[in-house]
Amino acid sequence: DAKTTQPTSMDCAEGRAANLPCNHSTISGNEYVYWYRQIHSQGPQYIIHGLKNNETNEMASLIITEDRKSSTLILPHATLRDTAVYYCTFTGNQFYFGTGTSLTVIP
Amino acid sequence: GAGVSQSPSNKVTEKGKDVELRCDPISGHTALYWYRQSLGQGLEFLIYFQGNSAPDKSGLPSDRFSAERTGGSVSTLTIQRTQQEDSAVYLCASSKQGFLGEKLFFGSGTQLSVL
């Protein structure tokens, strides 16, 4: 089964970088990695996606390993509003979101 | 519209009743997805519509669940003879062209409670 593996939960101090890992060892060469987050009581929100190269936008950075079997989402300066569940998925697995990582940003 | 709209936002029903949940995708988006999220769980894929193609129903958990999409826009998810285990948040998402790998835009969901 094409699946992703993420830690169940993580804590991060406010103002520090939050690094959220994801394993996607079954990803194929032309499939994109996507990250979403879900804040309580809302639908998931797109954050960032990438294929091979590292990507950065106004929300986060995405680091993809050379073999593409894993990636890390980086929130460079976490705020309390970044407390959410973070999901990674990939193109060929578009329909599977798993249980994600529950990130708690601590004041 | 500005985003994906779902209605109602909350639905309480009695066991055995039928319910209909509605999703209005972003205007012009050809692909539409339904997911279910039980308390404390991840998103469970239910069904996927892409343009005029036959929908991918592979995620529907039983024949009590069905969905249709009229005119390539609005979609209705119907659950017949509801059971308590159907209680969950039902999320709808749309994407522009439906190619696998496009980013999804989600609605805020319908919280269904079956008593």
mmCIF file of C-alpha atoms in Angstrom:
data_model
loop_
_atom_site.group_PDB
_atom_site.id
_atom_site.type_symbol
_atom_site.label_atom_id
_atom_site.label_comp_id
_atom_site.label_asym_id
_atom_site.label_seq_id
_atom_site.Cartn_x
_atom_site.Cartn_y
_atom_site.Cartn_z
ATOM 1 C CA ASP A 1 0.000 0.000 0.000
ATOM 2 C CA ALA A 2 1.239 3.473 -0.784
ATOM 3 C CA LYS A 3 1.420 5.132 2.614
ATOM 4 C CA THR A 4 3.157 7.888 4.496
ATOM 5 C CA THR A 5 4.602 7.658 7.991
ATOM 6 C CA GLN A 6 4.707 10.609 10.369
ATOM 7 C CA PRO A 7 5.296 10.952 14.114
ATOM 8 C CA THR A 8 2.060 11.153 16.025
ATOM 9 C CA SER A 9 2.897 14.332 17.908
ATOM 10 C CA MET A 10 5.590 16.952 18.421
ATOM 11 C CA ASP A 11 6.135 20.015 20.571
ATOM 12 C CA CYS A 12 7.985 23.167 19.599
ATOM 13 C CA ALA A 13 8.832 26.310 21.553
ATOM 14 C CA GLU A 14 7.342 29.503 20.202
ATOM 15 C CA GLY A 15 9.823 31.337 17.976
ATOM 16 C CA ARG A 16 11.888 28.250 17.300
ATOM 17 C CA ALA A 17 11.957 26.235 14.094
ATOM 18 C CA ALA A 18 9.569 23.297 13.874
ATOM 19 C CA ASN A 19 10.866 20.391 11.794
ATOM 20 C CA LEU A 20 8.220 17.844 10.849
ATOM 21 C CA PRO A 21 9.441 14.642 9.172
ATOM 22 C CA CYS A 22 7.594 12.323 6.804
ATOM 23 C CA ASN A 23 8.579 9.014 5.255
ATOM 24 C CA HIS A 24 7.151 8.246 1.815
ATOM 25 C CA SER A 25 9.356 5.380 0.680
ATOM 26 C CA THR A 26 6.958 4.174 -2.059
ATOM 27 C CA ILE A 27 6.937 7.476 -3.907
ATOM 28 C CA SER A 28 7.652 7.292 -7.639
ATOM 29 C CA GLY A 29 10.006 9.546 -9.537
ATOM 30 C CA ASN A 30 7.381 11.846 -10.990
ATOM 31 C CA GLU A 31 5.161 12.184 -7.936
ATOM 32 C CA TYR A 32 5.024 15.365 -5.912
ATOM 33 C CA VAL A 33 5.152 15.578 -2.136
ATOM 34 C CA TYR A 34 2.384 17.707 -0.625
ATOM 35 C CA TRP A 35 1.936 19.089 2.863
ATOM 36 C CA TYR A 36 -1.323 20.280 4.401
ATOM 37 C CA ARG A 37 -2.298 21.342 7.877
ATOM 38 C CA GLN A 38 -5.558 21.236 9.767
ATOM 39 C CA ILE A 39 -6.346 23.646 12.528
ATOM 40 C CA HIS A 40 -9.029 22.483 14.929
ATOM 41 C CA SER A 41 -12.548 22.525 13.480
ATOM 42 C CA GLN A 42 -11.402 23.602 10.033
ATOM 43 C CA GLY A 43 -10.741 21.785 6.770
ATOM 44 C CA PRO A 44 -7.117 21.051 5.837
ATOM 45 C CA GLN A 45 -5.163 23.873 4.241
ATOM 46 C CA TYR A 46 -2.457 23.508 1.603
ATOM 47 C CA ILE A 47 1.021 24.523 2.743
ATOM 48 C CA ILE A 48 3.603 23.586 0.146
ATOM 49 C CA HIS A 49 4.596 20.936 -2.378
ATOM 50 C CA GLY A 50 7.740 19.828 -4.186
ATOM 51 C CA LEU A 51 9.235 17.237 -6.506
ATOM 52 C CA LYS A 52 13.000 17.073 -6.072
ATOM 53 C CA ASN A 53 14.347 20.457 -5.150
ATOM 54 C CA ASN A 54 13.869 22.139 -1.828
ATOM 55 C CA GLU A 55 11.023 24.623 -1.859
ATOM 56 C CA THR A 56 10.183 27.708 0.179
ATOM 57 C CA ASN A 57 7.129 29.901 0.320
ATOM 58 C CA GLU A 58 5.675 32.403 2.747
ATOM 59 C CA MET A 59 4.428 29.651 5.040
ATOM 60 C CA ALA A 60 7.203 27.078 5.184
ATOM 61 C CA SER A 61 10.165 25.323 3.636
ATOM 62 C CA LEU A 62 10.228 21.790 2.291
ATOM 63 C CA ILE A 63 13.359 19.685 2.268
ATOM 64 C CA ILE A 64 13.228 16.492 0.201
ATOM 65 C CA THR A 65 15.991 13.913 0.509
ATOM 66 C CA GLU A 66 17.988 13.002 -2.546
ATOM 67 C CA ASP A 67 16.403 9.553 -2.756
ATOM 68 C CA ARG A 68 12.992 11.236 -2.272
ATOM 69 C CA LYS A 69 11.921 8.665 0.276
ATOM 70 C CA SER A 70 11.432 11.264 2.974
ATOM 71 C CA SER A 71 10.898 14.951 3.464
ATOM 72 C CA THR A 72 10.853 17.537 6.226
ATOM 73 C CA LEU A 73 8.519 20.463 6.564
ATOM 74 C CA ILE A 74 10.143 23.404 8.315
ATOM 75 C CA LEU A 75 8.246 26.207 9.992
ATOM 76 C CA PRO A 76 11.140 28.609 10.590
ATOM 77 C CA HIS A 77 9.690 30.616 13.482
ATOM 78 C CA ALA A 78 6.760 28.756 14.957
ATOM 79 C CA THR A 79 3.908 30.776 16.452
ATOM 80 C CA LEU A 80 1.001 29.666 18.610
ATOM 81 C CA ARG A 81 -1.206 29.818 15.515
ATOM 82 C CA ASP A 82 0.876 27.048 13.943
ATOM 83 C CA THR A 83 -0.547 24.571 16.448
ATOM 84 C CA ALA A 84 -2.316 22.116 14.143
ATOM 85 C CA VAL A 85 -2.217 18.631 12.641
ATOM 86 C CA TYR A 86 0.208 18.429 9.705
ATOM 87 C CA TYR A 87 -0.292 15.891 6.933
ATOM 88 C CA CYS A 88 2.072 14.841 4.186
ATOM 89 C CA THR A 89 0.907 12.986 1.124
ATOM 90 C CA PHE A 90 2.117 12.445 -2.410
ATOM 91 C CA THR A 91 0.623 12.501 -5.861
ATOM 92 C CA GLY A 92 0.174 8.793 -6.382
ATOM 93 C CA ASN A 93 -1.304 8.620 -2.905
ATOM 94 C CA GLN A 94 -3.512 11.634 -3.281
ATOM 95 C CA PHE A 95 -6.388 10.120 -1.456
ATOM 96 C CA TYR A 96 -4.466 9.049 1.640
ATOM 97 C CA PHE A 97 -3.785 11.562 4.390
ATOM 98 C CA GLY A 98 -3.058 9.320 7.338
ATOM 99 C CA THR A 99 -3.292 10.618 10.878
ATOM 100 C CA GLY A 100 -0.614 13.305 10.501
ATOM 101 C CA THR A 101 1.553 14.919 13.173
ATOM 102 C CA SER A 102 -0.097 16.940 15.893
ATOM 103 C CA LEU A 103 2.194 19.927 16.454
ATOM 104 C CA THR A 104 1.823 21.913 19.657
ATOM 105 C CA VAL A 105 3.633 25.227 19.840
ATOM 106 C CA ILE A 106 4.414 26.060 23.453
ATOM 107 C CA PRO A 107 4.618 29.666 24.689
ATOM 108 C CA GLY B 1 -17.315 31.446 -4.925
ATOM 109 C CA ALA B 2 -14.511 32.361 -2.604
ATOM 110 C CA GLY B 3 -13.991 28.843 -1.349
ATOM 111 C CA VAL B 4 -15.498 25.416 -0.987
ATOM 112 C CA SER B 5 -18.817 25.681 0.811
ATOM 113 C CA GLN B 6 -20.437 22.843 2.732
ATOM 114 C CA SER B 7 -23.881 22.661 4.284
ATOM 115 C CA PRO B 8 -25.143 22.135 6.824
ATOM 116 C CA SER B 9 -22.200 22.815 9.115
ATOM 117 C CA ASN B 10 -23.790 20.584 11.755
ATOM 118 C CA LYS B 11 -26.349 17.809 11.414
ATOM 119 C CA VAL B 12 -27.886 15.786 14.197
ATOM 120 C CA THR B 13 -30.004 12.827 13.181
ATOM 121 C CA GLU B 14 -31.505 9.699 14.636
ATOM 122 C CA LYS B 15 -30.223 6.257 13.883
ATOM 123 C CA GLY B 16 -31.939 4.822 10.820
ATOM 124 C CA LYS B 17 -32.702 8.155 9.179
ATOM 125 C CA ASP B 18 -31.261 9.251 5.825
ATOM 126 C CA VAL B 19 -29.114 12.385 5.552
ATOM 127 C CA GLU B 20 -27.891 14.516 2.677
ATOM 128 C CA LEU B 21 -24.750 16.606 2.850
ATOM 129 C CA ARG B 22 -24.038 19.277 0.282
ATOM 130 C CA CYS B 23 -20.819 20.595 -1.223
ATOM 131 C CA ASP B 24 -20.378 23.636 -3.466
ATOM 132 C CA PRO B 25 -16.883 23.526 -4.967
ATOM 133 C CA ILE B 26 -14.882 26.521 -6.081
ATOM 134 C CA SER B 27 -16.314 27.836 -9.330
ATOM 135 C CA GLY B 28 -14.574 26.285 -12.319
ATOM 136 C CA HIS B 29 -12.989 23.421 -10.411
ATOM 137 C CA THR B 30 -13.579 20.188 -12.258
ATOM 138 C CA ALA B 31 -12.546 17.737 -9.553
ATOM 139 C CA LEU B 32 -14.387 17.120 -6.311
ATOM 140 C CA TYR B 33 -13.505 14.847 -3.392
ATOM 141 C CA TRP B 34 -15.308 13.630 -0.288
ATOM 142 C CA TYR B 35 -13.474 12.555 2.854
ATOM 143 C CA ARG B 36 -14.612 11.432 6.284
ATOM 144 C CA GLN B 37 -12.825 12.216 9.504
ATOM 145 C CA SER B 38 -13.813 10.397 12.664
ATOM 146 C CA LEU B 39 -12.881 11.873 16.039
ATOM 147 C CA GLY B 40 -9.118 11.870 16.485
ATOM 148 C CA GLN B 41 -8.528 10.125 13.182
ATOM 149 C CA GLY B 42 -7.020 11.075 9.859
ATOM 150 C CA LEU B 43 -8.912 11.746 6.681
ATOM 151 C CA GLU B 44 -10.563 8.744 5.062
ATOM 152 C CA PHE B 45 -11.112 9.033 1.321
ATOM 153 C CA LEU B 46 -14.678 8.302 0.195
ATOM 154 C CA ILE B 47 -15.260 9.286 -3.438
ATOM 155 C CA TYR B 48 -13.735 11.357 -6.246
ATOM 156 C CA PHE B 49 -15.436 13.068 -9.199
ATOM 157 C CA GLN B 50 -13.480 14.313 -12.209
ATOM 158 C CA GLY B 51 -15.412 16.136 -14.902
ATOM 159 C CA ASN B 52 -17.787 13.844 -16.743
ATOM 160 C CA SER B 53 -15.859 10.676 -15.952
ATOM 161 C CA ALA B 54 -17.337 7.901 -13.856
ATOM 162 C CA PRO B 55 -16.580 8.661 -10.198
ATOM 163 C CA ASP B 56 -14.016 6.717 -8.202
ATOM 164 C CA LYS B 57 -16.175 5.183 -5.474
ATOM 165 C CA SER B 58 -13.481 2.948 -4.072
ATOM 166 C CA GLY B 59 -13.524 4.586 -0.640
ATOM 167 C CA LEU B 60 -17.235 4.322 0.111
ATOM 168 C CA PRO B 61 -17.512 2.134 3.232
ATOM 169 C CA SER B 62 -20.859 0.509 2.418
ATOM 170 C CA ASP B 63 -23.762 0.627 -0.025
ATOM 171 C CA ARG B 64 -25.565 2.946 2.393
ATOM 172 C CA PHE B 65 -23.255 5.681 1.117
ATOM 173 C CA SER B 66 -23.731 7.306 -2.275
ATOM 174 C CA ALA B 67 -22.848 10.589 -3.906
ATOM 175 C CA GLU B 68 -23.731 12.454 -7.023
ATOM 176 C CA ARG B 69 -22.537 15.557 -8.723
ATOM 177 C CA THR B 70 -24.997 17.490 -10.819
ATOM 178 C CA GLY B 71 -23.943 19.646 -13.721
ATOM 179 C CA GLY B 72 -20.301 19.203 -12.884
ATOM 180 C CA SER B 73 -20.661 21.478 -9.887
ATOM 181 C CA VAL B 74 -22.619 20.859 -6.687
ATOM 182 C CA SER B 75 -22.284 17.454 -5.042
ATOM 183 C CA THR B 76 -24.511 15.678 -2.553
ATOM 184 C CA LEU B 77 -23.337 12.867 -0.287
ATOM 185 C CA THR B 78 -26.224 10.710 0.903
ATOM 186 C CA ILE B 79 -26.069 8.308 3.821
ATOM 187 C CA GLN B 80 -29.056 5.986 4.117
ATOM 188 C CA ARG B 81 -30.195 4.319 7.329
ATOM 189 C CA THR B 82 -27.550 6.117 9.366
ATOM 190 C CA GLN B 83 -25.690 4.263 12.087
ATOM 191 C CA GLN B 84 -23.891 5.657 15.122
ATOM 192 C CA GLU B 85 -20.532 4.787 13.582
ATOM 193 C CA ASP B 86 -21.333 7.210 10.752
ATOM 194 C CA SER B 87 -20.833 10.082 13.196
ATOM 195 C CA ALA B 88 -17.884 12.077 11.871
ATOM 196 C CA VAL B 89 -16.892 15.244 10.065
ATOM 197 C CA TYR B 90 -17.491 14.948 6.337
ATOM 198 C CA LEU B 91 -15.090 17.075 4.324
ATOM 199 C CA CYS B 92 -15.357 18.101 0.703
ATOM 200 C CA ALA B 93 -12.471 19.348 -1.432
ATOM 201 C CA SER B 94 -12.082 20.543 -4.992
ATOM 202 C CA SER B 95 -9.212 21.070 -7.376
ATOM 203 C CA LYS B 96 -8.899 22.940 -10.621
ATOM 204 C CA GLN B 97 -8.406 20.204 -13.153
ATOM 205 C CA GLY B 98 -8.331 17.032 -11.156
ATOM 206 C CA PHE B 99 -4.887 15.894 -12.162
ATOM 207 C CA LEU B 100 -3.383 13.818 -9.418
ATOM 208 C CA GLY B 101 -0.975 16.134 -7.716
ATOM 209 C CA GLU B 102 -2.979 19.313 -7.836
ATOM 210 C CA LYS B 103 -3.462 20.997 -4.539
ATOM 211 C CA LEU B 104 -6.823 20.514 -2.908
ATOM 212 C CA PHE B 105 -9.019 23.222 -1.449
ATOM 213 C CA PHE B 106 -11.114 21.983 1.451
ATOM 214 C CA GLY B 107 -14.374 23.153 2.918
ATOM 215 C CA SER B 108 -14.928 23.416 6.666
ATOM 216 C CA GLY B 109 -16.886 20.208 6.759
ATOM 217 C CA THR B 110 -20.221 18.954 8.052
ATOM 218 C CA GLN B 111 -20.226 17.556 11.573
ATOM 219 C CA LEU B 112 -22.668 14.626 11.535
ATOM 220 C CA SER B 113 -23.920 13.235 14.815
ATOM 221 C CA VAL B 114 -26.071 10.103 14.762
ATOM 222 C CA LEU B 115 -27.932 9.544 18.033
#
